[in-house]
mmCIF file with all atom_site columns, C-alpha atoms in Angstrom:
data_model
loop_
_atom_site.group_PDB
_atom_site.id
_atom_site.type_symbol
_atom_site.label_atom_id
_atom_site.label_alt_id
_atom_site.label_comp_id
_atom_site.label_asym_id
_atom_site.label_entity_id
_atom_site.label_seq_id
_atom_site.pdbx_PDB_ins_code
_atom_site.Cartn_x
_atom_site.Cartn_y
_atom_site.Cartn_z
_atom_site.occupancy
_atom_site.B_iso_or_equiv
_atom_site.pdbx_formal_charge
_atom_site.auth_seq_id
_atom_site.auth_comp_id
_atom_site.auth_asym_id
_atom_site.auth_atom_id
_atom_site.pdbx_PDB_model_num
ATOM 1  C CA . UNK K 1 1  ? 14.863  -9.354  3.887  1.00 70.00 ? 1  UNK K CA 1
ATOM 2  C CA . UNK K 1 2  ? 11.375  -7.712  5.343  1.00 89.00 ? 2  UNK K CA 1
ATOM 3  C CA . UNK K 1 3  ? 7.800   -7.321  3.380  1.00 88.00 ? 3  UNK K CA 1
ATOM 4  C CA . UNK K 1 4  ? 8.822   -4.073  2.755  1.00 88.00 ? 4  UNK K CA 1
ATOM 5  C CA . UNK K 1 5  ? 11.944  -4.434  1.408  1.00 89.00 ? 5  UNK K CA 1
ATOM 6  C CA . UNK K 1 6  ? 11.129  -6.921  -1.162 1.00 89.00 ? 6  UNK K CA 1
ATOM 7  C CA . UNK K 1 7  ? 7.914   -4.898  -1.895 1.00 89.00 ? 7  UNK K CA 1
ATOM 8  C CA . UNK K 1 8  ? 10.530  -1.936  -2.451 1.00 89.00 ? 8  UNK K CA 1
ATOM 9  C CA . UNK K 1 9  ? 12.422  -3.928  -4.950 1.00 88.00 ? 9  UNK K CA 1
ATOM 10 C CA . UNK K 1 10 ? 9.289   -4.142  -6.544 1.00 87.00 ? 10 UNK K CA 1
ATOM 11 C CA . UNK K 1 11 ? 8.675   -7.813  -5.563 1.00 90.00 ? 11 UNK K CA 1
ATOM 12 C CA . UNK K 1 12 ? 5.314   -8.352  -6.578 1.00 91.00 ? 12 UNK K CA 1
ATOM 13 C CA . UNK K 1 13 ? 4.416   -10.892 -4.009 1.00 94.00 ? 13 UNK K CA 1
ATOM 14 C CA . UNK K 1 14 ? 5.511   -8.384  -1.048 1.00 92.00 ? 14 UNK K CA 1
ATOM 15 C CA . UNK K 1 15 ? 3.258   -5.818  -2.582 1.00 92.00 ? 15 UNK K CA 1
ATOM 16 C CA . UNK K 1 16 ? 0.012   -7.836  -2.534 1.00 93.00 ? 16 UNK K CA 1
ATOM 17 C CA . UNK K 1 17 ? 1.259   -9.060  1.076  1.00 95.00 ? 17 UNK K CA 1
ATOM 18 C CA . UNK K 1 18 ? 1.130   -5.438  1.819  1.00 94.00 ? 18 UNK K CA 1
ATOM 19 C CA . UNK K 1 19 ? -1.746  -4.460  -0.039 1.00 94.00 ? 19 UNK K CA 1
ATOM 20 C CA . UNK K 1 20 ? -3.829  -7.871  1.687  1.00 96.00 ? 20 UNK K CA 1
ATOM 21 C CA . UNK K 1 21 ? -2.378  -6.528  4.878  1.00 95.00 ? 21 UNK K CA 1
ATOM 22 C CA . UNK K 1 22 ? -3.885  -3.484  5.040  1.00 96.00 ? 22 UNK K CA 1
ATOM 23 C CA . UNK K 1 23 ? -7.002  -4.493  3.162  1.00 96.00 ? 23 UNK K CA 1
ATOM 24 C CA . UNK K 1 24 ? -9.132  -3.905  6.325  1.00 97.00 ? 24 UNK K CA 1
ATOM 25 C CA . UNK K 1 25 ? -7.992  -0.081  6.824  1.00 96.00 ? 25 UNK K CA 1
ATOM 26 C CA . UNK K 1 26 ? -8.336  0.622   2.842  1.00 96.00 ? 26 UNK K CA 1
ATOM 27 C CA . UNK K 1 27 ? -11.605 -0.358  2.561  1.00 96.00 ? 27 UNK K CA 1
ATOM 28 C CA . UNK K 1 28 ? -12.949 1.822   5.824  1.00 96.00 ? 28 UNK K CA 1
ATOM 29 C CA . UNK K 1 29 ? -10.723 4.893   4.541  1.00 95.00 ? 29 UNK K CA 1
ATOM 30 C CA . UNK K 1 30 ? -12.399 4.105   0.850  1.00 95.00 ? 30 UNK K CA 1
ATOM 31 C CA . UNK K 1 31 ? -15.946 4.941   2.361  1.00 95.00 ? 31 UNK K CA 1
ATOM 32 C CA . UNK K 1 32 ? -14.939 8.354   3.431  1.00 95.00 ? 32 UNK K CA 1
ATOM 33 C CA . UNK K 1 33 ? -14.149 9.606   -0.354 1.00 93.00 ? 33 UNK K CA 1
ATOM 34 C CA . UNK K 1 34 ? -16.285 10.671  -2.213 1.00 94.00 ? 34 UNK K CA 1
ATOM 35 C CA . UNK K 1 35 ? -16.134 9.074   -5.778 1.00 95.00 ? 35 UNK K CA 1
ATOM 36 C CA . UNK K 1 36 ? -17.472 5.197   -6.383 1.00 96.00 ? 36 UNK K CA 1
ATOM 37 C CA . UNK K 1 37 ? -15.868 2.779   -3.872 1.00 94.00 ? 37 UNK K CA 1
ATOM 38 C CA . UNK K 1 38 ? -13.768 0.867   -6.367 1.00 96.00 ? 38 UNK K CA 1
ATOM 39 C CA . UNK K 1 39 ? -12.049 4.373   -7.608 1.00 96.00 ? 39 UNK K CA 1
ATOM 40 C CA . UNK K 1 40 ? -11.344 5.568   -4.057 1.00 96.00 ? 40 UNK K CA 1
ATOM 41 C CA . UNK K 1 41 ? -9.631  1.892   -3.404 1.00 96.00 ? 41 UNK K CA 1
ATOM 42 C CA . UNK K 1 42 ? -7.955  1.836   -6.578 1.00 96.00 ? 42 UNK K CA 1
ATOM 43 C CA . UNK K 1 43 ? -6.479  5.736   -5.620 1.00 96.00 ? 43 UNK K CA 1
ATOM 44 C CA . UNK K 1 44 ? -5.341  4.409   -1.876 1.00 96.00 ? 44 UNK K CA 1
ATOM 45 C CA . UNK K 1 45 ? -4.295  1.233   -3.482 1.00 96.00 ? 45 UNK K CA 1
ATOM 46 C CA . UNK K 1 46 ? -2.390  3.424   -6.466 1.00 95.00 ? 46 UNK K CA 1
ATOM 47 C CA . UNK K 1 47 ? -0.713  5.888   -3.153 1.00 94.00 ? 47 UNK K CA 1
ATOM 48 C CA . UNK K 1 48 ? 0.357   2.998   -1.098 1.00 93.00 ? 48 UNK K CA 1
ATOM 49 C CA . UNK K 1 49 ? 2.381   1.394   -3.704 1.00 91.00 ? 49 UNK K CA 1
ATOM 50 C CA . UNK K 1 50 ? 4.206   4.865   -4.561 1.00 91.00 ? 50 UNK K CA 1
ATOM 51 C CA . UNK K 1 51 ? 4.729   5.518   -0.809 1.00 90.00 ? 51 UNK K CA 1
ATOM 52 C CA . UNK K 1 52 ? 6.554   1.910   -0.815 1.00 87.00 ? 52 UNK K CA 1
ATOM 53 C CA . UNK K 1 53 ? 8.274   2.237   -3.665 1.00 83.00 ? 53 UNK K CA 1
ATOM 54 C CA . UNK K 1 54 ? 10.114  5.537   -2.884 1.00 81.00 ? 54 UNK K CA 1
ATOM 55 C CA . UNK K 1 55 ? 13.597  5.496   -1.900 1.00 64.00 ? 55 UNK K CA 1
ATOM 56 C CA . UNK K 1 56 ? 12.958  7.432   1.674  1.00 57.00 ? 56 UNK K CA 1
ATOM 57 C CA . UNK K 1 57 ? 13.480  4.617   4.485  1.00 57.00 ? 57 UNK K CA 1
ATOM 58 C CA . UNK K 1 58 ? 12.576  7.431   7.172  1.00 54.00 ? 58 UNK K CA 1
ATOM 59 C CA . UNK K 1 59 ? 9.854   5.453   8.626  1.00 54.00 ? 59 UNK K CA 1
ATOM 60 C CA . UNK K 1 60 ? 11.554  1.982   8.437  1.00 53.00 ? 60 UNK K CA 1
ATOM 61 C CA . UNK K 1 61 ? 13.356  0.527   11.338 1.00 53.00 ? 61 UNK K CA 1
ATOM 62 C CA . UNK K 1 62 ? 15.623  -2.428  11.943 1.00 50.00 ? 62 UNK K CA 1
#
């Protein structure tokens, strides 16, 4: 089973994989909203997890 597929059977562990994966690229996109840092990772942070947990596999690949 991939990261993302545990993280889409809402496997908590993939999910903060994820999440620490991507840390880097949230936290440069976070500086370019405007609203407090925190919010604008919490909002990408919030996005990310819905865009993993829907059921559309059109972007994953075997």
């Amino acid at each position: 089973m991939t990261l993302l597929q545990a993280a889409k059977q809402n496997e908590d562990q993939a999910i903060l994989q994820l999440i620490d994966l991507y840390k880097d690229d949230i936290m440069k996109i976070s500086q370019y909203i405007y609203m407090p840092q925190e919010d604008a990772i919490s909002t990408i942070v919030l996005e990310f997890m819905e865009v993993i947990r829907e059921n559309n596999d059109t972007y994953e690949t075997d």
